[in-house]
CSV table of C-alpha atoms and ligand atoms in Angstrom, one decimal:
chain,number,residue,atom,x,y,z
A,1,UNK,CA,122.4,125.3,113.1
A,2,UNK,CA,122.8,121.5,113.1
A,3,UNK,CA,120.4,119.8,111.0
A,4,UNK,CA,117.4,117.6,112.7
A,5,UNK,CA,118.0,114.3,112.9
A,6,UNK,CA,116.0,111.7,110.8
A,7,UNK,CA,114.6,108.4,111.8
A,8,UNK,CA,113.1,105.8,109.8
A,9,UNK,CA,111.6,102.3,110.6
A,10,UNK,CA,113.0,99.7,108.7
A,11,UNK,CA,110.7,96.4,107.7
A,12,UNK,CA,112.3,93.1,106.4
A,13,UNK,CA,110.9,89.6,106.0
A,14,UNK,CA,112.7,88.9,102.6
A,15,UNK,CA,113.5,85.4,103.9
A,16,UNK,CA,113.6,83.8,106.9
A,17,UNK,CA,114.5,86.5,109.4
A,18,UNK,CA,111.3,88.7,110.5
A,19,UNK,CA,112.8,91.8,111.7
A,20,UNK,CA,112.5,95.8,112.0
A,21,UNK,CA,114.6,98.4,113.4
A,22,UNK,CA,115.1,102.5,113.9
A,23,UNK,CA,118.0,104.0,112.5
A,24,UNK,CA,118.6,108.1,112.7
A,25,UNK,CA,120.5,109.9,110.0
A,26,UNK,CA,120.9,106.8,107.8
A,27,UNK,CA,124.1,105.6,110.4
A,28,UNK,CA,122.9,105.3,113.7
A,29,UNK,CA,120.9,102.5,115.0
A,30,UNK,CA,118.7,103.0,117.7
A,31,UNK,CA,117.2,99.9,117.7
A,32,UNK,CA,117.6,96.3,115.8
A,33,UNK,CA,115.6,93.3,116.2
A,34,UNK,CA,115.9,90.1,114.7
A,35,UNK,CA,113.6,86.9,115.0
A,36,UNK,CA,115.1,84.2,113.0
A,37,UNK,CA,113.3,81.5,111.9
A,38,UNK,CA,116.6,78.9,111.6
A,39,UNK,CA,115.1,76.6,113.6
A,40,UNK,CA,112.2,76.2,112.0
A,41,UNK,CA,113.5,75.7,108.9
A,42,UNK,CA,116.3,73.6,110.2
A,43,UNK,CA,113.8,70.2,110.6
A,44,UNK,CA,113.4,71.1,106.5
A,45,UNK,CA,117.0,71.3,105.8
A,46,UNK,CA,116.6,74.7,103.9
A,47,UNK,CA,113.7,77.3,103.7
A,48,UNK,CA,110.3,76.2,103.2
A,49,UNK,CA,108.5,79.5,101.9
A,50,UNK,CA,105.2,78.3,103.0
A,51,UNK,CA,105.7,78.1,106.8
A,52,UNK,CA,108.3,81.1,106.2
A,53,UNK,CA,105.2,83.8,105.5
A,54,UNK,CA,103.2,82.0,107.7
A,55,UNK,CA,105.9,82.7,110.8
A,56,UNK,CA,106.7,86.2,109.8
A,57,UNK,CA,102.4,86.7,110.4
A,58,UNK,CA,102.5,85.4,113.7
A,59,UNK,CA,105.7,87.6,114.3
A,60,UNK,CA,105.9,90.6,112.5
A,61,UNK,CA,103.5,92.7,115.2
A,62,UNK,CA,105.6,91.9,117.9
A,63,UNK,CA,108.6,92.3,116.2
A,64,UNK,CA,108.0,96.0,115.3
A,65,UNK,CA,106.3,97.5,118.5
A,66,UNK,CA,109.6,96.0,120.1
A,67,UNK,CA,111.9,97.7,117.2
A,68,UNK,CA,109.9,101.0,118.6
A,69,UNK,CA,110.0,100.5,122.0
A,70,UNK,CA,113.6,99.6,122.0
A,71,UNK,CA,114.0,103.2,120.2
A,72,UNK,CA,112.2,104.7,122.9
A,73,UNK,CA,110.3,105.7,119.7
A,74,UNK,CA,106.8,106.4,118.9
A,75,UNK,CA,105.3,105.9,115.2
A,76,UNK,CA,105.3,110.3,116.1
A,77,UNK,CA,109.3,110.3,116.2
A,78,UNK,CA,109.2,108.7,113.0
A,79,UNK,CA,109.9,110.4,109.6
A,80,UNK,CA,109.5,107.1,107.4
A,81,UNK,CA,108.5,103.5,107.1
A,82,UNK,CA,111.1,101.8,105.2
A,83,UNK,CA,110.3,98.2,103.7
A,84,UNK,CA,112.2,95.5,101.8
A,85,UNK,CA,110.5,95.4,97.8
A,86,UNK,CA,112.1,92.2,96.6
A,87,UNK,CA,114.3,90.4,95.9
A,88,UNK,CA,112.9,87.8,98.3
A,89,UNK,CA,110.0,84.8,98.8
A,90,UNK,CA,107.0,86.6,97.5
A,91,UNK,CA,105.1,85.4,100.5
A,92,UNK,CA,107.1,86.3,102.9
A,93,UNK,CA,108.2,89.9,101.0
A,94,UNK,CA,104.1,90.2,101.4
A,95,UNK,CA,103.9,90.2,105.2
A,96,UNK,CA,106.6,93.2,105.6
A,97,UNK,CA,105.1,95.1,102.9
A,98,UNK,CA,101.7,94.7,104.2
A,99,UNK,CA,102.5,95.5,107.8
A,100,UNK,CA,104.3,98.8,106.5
A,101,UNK,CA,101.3,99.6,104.7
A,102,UNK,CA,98.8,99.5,107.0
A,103,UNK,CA,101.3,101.5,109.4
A,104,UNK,CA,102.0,103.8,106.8
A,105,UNK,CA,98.1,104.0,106.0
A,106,UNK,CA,97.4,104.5,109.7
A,107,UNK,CA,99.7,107.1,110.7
A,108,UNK,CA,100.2,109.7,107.5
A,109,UNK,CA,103.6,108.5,107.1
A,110,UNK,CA,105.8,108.3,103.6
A,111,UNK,CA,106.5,104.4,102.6
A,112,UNK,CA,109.4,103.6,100.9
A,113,UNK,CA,110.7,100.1,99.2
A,114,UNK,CA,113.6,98.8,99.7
A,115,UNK,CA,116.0,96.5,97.6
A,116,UNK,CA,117.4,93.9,99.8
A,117,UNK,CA,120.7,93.3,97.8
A,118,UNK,CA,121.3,97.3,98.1
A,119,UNK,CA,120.2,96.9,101.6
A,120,UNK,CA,123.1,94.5,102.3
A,121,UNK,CA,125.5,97.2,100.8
A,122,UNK,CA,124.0,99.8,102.9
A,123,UNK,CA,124.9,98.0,106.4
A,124,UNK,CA,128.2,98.8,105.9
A,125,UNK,CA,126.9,102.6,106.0
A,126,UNK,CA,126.1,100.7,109.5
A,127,UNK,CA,129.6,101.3,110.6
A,128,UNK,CA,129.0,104.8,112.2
A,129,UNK,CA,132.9,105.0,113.2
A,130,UNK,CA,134.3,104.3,109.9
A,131,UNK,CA,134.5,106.6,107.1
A,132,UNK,CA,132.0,106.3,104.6
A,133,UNK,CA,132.9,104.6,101.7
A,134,UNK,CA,134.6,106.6,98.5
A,135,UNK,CA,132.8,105.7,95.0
A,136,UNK,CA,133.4,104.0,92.9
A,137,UNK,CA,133.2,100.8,94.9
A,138,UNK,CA,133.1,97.2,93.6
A,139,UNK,CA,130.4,95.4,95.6
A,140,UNK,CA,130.4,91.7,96.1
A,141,UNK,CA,127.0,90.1,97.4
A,142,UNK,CA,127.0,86.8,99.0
A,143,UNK,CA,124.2,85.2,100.3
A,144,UNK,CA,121.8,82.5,100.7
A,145,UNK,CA,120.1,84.0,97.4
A,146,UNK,CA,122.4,85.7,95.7
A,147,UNK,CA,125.8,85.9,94.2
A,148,UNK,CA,126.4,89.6,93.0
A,149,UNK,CA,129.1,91.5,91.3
A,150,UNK,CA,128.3,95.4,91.5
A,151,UNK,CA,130.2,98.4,90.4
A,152,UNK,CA,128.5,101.3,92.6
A,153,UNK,CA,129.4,104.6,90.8
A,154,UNK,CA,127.2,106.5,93.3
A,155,UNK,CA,124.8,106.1,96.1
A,156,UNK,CA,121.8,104.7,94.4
A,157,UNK,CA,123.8,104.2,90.9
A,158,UNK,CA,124.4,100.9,90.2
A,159,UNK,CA,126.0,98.6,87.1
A,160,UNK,CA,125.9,95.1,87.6
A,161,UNK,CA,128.6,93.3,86.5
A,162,UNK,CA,127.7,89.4,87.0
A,163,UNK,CA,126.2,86.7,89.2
A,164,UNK,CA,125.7,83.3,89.8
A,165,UNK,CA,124.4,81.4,86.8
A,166,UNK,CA,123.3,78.5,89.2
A,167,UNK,CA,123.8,78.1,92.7
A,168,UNK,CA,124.1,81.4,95.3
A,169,UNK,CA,127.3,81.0,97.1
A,170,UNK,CA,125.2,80.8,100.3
A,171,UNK,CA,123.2,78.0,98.6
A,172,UNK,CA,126.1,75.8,97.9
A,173,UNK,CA,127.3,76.4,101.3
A,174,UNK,CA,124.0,74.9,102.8
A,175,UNK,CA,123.2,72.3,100.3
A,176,UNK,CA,126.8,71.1,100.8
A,177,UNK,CA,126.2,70.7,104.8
A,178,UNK,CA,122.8,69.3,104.5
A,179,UNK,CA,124.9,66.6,102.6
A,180,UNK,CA,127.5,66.2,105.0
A,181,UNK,CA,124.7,66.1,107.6
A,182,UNK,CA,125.8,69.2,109.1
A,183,UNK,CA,122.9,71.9,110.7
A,184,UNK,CA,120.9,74.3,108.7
A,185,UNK,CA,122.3,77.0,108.1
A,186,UNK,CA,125.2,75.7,106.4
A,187,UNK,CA,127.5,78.9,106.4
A,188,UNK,CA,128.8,79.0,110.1
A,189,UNK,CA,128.4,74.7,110.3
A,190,UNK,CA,131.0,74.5,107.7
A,191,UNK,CA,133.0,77.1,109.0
A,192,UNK,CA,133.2,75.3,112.3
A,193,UNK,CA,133.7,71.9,110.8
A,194,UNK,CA,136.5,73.1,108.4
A,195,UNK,CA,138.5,74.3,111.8
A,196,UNK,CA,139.8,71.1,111.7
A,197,UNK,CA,140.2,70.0,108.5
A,198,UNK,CA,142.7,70.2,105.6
A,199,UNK,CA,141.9,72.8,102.6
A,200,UNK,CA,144.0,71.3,100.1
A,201,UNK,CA,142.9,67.5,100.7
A,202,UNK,CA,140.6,67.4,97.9
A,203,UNK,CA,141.2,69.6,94.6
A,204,UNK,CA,137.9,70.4,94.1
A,205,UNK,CA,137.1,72.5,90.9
A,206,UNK,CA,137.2,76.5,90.5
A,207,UNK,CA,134.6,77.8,87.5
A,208,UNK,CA,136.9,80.8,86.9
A,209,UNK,CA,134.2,81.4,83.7
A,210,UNK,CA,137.2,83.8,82.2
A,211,UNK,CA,135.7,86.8,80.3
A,212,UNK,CA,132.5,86.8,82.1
A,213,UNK,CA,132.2,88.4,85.7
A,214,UNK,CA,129.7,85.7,86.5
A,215,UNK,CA,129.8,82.8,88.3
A,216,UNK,CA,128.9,79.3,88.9
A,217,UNK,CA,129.0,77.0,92.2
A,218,UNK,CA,127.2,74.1,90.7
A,219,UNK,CA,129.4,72.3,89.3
A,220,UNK,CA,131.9,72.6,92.9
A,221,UNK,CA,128.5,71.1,94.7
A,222,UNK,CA,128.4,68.2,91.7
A,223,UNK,CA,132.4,67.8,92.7
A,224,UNK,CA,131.5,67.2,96.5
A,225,UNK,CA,128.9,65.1,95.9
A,226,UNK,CA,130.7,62.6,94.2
A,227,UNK,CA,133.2,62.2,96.6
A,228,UNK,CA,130.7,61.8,99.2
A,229,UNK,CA,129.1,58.8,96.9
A,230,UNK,CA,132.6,57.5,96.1
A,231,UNK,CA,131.9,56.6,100.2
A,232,UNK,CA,128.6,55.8,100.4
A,233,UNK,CA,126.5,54.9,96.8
A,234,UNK,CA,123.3,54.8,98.1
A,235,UNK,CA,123.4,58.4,99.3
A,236,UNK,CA,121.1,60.9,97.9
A,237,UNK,CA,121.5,64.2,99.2
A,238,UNK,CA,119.7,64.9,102.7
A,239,UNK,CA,118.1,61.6,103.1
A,240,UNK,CA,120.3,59.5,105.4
A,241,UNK,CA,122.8,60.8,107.2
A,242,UNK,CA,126.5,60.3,106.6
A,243,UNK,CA,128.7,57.3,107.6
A,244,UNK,CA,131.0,57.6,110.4
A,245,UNK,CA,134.1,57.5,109.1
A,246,UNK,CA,133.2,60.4,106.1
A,247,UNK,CA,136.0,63.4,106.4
A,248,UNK,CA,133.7,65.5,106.9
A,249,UNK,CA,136.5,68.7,107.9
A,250,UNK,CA,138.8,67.7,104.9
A,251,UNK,CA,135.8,67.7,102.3
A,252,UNK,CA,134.1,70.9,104.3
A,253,UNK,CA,137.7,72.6,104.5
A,254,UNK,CA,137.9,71.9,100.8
A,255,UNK,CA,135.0,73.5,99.5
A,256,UNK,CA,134.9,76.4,101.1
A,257,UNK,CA,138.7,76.7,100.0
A,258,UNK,CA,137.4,76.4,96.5
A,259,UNK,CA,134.6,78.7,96.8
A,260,UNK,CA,136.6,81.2,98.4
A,261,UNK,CA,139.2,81.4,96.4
A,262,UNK,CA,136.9,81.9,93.3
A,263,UNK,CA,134.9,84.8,95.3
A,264,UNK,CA,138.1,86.6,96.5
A,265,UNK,CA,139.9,86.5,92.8
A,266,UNK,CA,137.1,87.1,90.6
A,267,UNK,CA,136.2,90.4,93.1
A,268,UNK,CA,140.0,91.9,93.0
A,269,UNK,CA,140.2,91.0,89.3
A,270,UNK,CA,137.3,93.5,88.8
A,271,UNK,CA,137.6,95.7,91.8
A,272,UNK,CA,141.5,96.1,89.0
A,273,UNK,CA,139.3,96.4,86.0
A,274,UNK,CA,136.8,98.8,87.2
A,275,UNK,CA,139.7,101.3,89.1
A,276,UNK,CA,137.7,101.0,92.0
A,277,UNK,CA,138.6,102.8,95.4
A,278,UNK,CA,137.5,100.3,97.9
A,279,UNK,CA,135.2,97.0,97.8
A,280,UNK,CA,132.1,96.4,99.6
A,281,UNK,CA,131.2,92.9,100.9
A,282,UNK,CA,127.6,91.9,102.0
A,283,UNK,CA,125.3,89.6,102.7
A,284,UNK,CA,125.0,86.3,104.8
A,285,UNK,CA,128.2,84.5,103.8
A,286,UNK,CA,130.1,87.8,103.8
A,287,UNK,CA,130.3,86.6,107.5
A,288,UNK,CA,132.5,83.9,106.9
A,289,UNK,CA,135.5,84.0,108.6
A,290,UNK,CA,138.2,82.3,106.0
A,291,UNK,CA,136.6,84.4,103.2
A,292,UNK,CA,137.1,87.8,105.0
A,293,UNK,CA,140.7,87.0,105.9
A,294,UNK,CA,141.6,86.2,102.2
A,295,UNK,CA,140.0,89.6,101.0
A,296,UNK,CA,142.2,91.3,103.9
A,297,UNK,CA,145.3,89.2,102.9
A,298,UNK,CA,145.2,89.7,99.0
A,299,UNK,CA,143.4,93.1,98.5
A,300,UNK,CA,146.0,96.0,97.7
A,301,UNK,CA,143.0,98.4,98.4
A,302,UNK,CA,140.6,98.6,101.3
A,303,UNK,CA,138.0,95.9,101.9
A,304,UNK,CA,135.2,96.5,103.8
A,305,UNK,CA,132.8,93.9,105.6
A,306,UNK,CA,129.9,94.6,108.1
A,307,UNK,CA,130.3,93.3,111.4
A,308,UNK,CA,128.9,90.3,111.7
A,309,UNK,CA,125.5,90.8,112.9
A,310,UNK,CA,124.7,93.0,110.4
A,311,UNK,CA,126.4,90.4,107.8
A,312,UNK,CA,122.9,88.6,107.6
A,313,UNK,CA,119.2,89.8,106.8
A,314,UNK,CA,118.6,92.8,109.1
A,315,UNK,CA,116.3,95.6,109.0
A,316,UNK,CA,118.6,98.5,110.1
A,317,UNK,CA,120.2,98.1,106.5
A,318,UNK,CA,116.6,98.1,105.0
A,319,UNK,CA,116.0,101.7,107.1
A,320,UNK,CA,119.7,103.2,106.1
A,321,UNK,CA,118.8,102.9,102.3
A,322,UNK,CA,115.2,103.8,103.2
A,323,UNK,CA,117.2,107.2,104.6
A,324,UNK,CA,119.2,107.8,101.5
A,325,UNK,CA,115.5,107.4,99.5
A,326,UNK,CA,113.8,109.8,102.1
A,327,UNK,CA,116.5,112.5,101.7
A,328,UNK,CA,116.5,112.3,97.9
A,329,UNK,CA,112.9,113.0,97.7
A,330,UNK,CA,111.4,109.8,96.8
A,331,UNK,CA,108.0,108.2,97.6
A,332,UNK,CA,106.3,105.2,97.0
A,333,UNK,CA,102.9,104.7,96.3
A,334,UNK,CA,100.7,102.6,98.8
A,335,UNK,CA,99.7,100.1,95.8
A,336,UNK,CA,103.2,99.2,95.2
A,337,UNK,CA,103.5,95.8,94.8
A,338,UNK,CA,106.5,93.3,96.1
A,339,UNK,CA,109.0,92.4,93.3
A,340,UNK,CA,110.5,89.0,94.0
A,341,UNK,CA,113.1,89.2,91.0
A,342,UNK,CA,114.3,92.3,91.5
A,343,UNK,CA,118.1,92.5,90.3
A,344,UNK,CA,120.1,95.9,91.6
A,345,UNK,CA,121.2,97.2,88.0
A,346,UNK,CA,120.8,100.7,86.9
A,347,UNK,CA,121.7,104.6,87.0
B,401,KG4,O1,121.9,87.4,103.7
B,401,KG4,P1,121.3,86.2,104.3
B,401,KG4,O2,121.1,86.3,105.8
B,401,KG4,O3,119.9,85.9,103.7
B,401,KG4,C1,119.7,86.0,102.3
B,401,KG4,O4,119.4,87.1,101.9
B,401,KG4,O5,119.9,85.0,101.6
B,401,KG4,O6,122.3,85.0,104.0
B,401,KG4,C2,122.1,83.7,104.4
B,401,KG4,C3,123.2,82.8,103.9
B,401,KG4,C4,122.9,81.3,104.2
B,401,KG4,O7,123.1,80.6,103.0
B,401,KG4,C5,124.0,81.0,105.2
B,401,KG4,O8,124.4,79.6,105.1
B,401,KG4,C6,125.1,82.0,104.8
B,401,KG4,O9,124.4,83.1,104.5
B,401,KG4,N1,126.1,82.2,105.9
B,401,KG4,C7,127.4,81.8,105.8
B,401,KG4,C8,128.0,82.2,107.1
B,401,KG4,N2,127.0,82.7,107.9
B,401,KG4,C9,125.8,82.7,107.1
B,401,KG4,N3,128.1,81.3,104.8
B,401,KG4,C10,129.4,81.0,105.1
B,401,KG4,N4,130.0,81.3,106.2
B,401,KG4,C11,129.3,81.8,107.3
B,401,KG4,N5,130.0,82.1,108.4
B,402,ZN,ZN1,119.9,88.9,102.6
């Protein structure tokens, strides 16, 4: 007798993205919405936390009775409410966890908390025509927030390796366009401006940091901003934008070059080290395009990336680890707080 099917609602305002979704059996996604708040943030340059929370309030209602609706789904076809716990803006991690409560509260129904960097792993889980993925796997995180090296022995067995000890890949990425006076986010705008440009015009620096599995995109970011100043000495980063005249596709080719290359060999190098059978790649800048075809061009095992729309902050991923939690038996409380900090480490 085939098994029923499970469905859980999945809750994610970690960031900037208020969005919720239904997926059944941990694979399949009924539904997925996603309200971005790019262009809000855009005017700023970057996040700003404040007006972050205060958009996911306005939005978060809406967002879910569409997630349902778009599921053909009552909160009665529902076997879970599945929410993001951290790592995230603590004000914005808030708004999800409250709305999930209350509908958890209101309708009988197990809550579970989600972490958003094993979320990002989990999208891949996403892929309901692949295979899934054979353990151990050696997970790289990329995103506006984080920079994650992850040996996954098991589903919901983790050993982290490294991260950034600065700047988040994603970070760099954005702080270098908002210096180049390129559009928030800076991912995809410096993608499309490095199209045309040359990746080995400028030899910007690679922090290998040999011996550790951590890295650093600080000092690449320094690197850039002095040849932008080298141009224009008056220019402080955001303030005025860049002279005509900057090569802006040579320096944006450059550093993603650099960035990428560090990504791709530090990942293989431990991916070698660990004996792992495949690697995972998540999160926002696991979306770029140069990045993914280096992986596929180097790696001598299989890579794996999530299709691009569920590269960035999505709540099907939230629900598919929310499914794994569900099966195994596990429950939160409904006094569980948000945990901003929270690092995916642990077995
Ligand atoms: O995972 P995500 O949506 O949010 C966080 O959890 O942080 O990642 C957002 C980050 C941003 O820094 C954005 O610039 C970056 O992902 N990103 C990209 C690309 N698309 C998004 N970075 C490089 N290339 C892209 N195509
Ligand atoms: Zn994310």
């Amino acid at each position: 007798m085939p098994s029923e099917s499970t469905r859980i609602l999945g809750i994610e305002t970690s960031c900037d993205e208020t969005a919720a979704a239904v997926v059944e059996n941990g694979r399949s996604i009924r539904s997925n919405i996603v309200a971005s708040q790019a262009a809000l943030h855009a005017q700023y340059g970057g996040v700003f936390p404040e007006a972050a929370s205060r958009r996911h309030i306005e939005t978060i209602y809406s967002v879910v009775a569409e997630a349902l609706a778009a599921a053909h789904a009552g909160l009665e076809a529902i076997d879970a409410i599945a929410v993001t716990r951290g790592p995230g803006l603590a004000g914005s991690l808030v708004v999800g966890m409250n709305m999930a409560k209350g509908m958890a509260l209101a309708s009988n129904l197990p809550i579970l908390g989600v972490n958003h960097l094993e979320a990002h792993l989990y999208s891949i889980w996403l892929v309901e025509a692949e295979p899934e993925p054979k353990f151990p796997l050696l997970a790289l995180i990329v995103s506006g927030g984080h920079t994650e090296l992850i040996l996954m022995l098991d589903h919901q067995k983790y050993q982290r390796l490294g991260g950034t000890l600065d700047d988040a890949a994603g970070e760099s990425f954005d702080k270098v366009a908002r210096l180049l006076g390129l559009a928030y986010p800076g991912g995809p705008a410096i993608q499309a401006a490095a199209e045309n440009g040359d990746p080995t015009a400028y030899k910007f620096p690679r922090a290998w940091l040999e011996g550790t599995w951590n890295f650093s995109f600080s000092g690449l970011k320094s690197a850039v901003v002095r040849e932008v100043r080298k141009r224009q000495p008056e220019l402080e980063a955001g303030v005025e934008a860049p002279r005509p005249g900057l090569p802006i596709a040579d320096i944006a080719a450059s550093f993603q070059a650099a960035a990428v290359e560090v990504l791709v060999g530090k990942t293989l190098a431990a991916a070698k080290d660990f004996k792992a059978k495949e690697i995972l790649v998540g999160g926002g800048v696991s979306a770029n395009r140069p990045l993914r075809e280096a992986f596929q061009a180097k790696a001598t095992l299989p890579v794996r990336t999530p299709p691009l729309e569920l590269c960035t902050d999505n709540a099907a991923m939230t629900a598919a680890v929310g499914h794994r939690r569900f099966l195994a038996g596990q429950r939160d409380a409904l006094d569980m707080d948000v945990l901003p900090t929270w690092l995916l480490d642990g077995v």
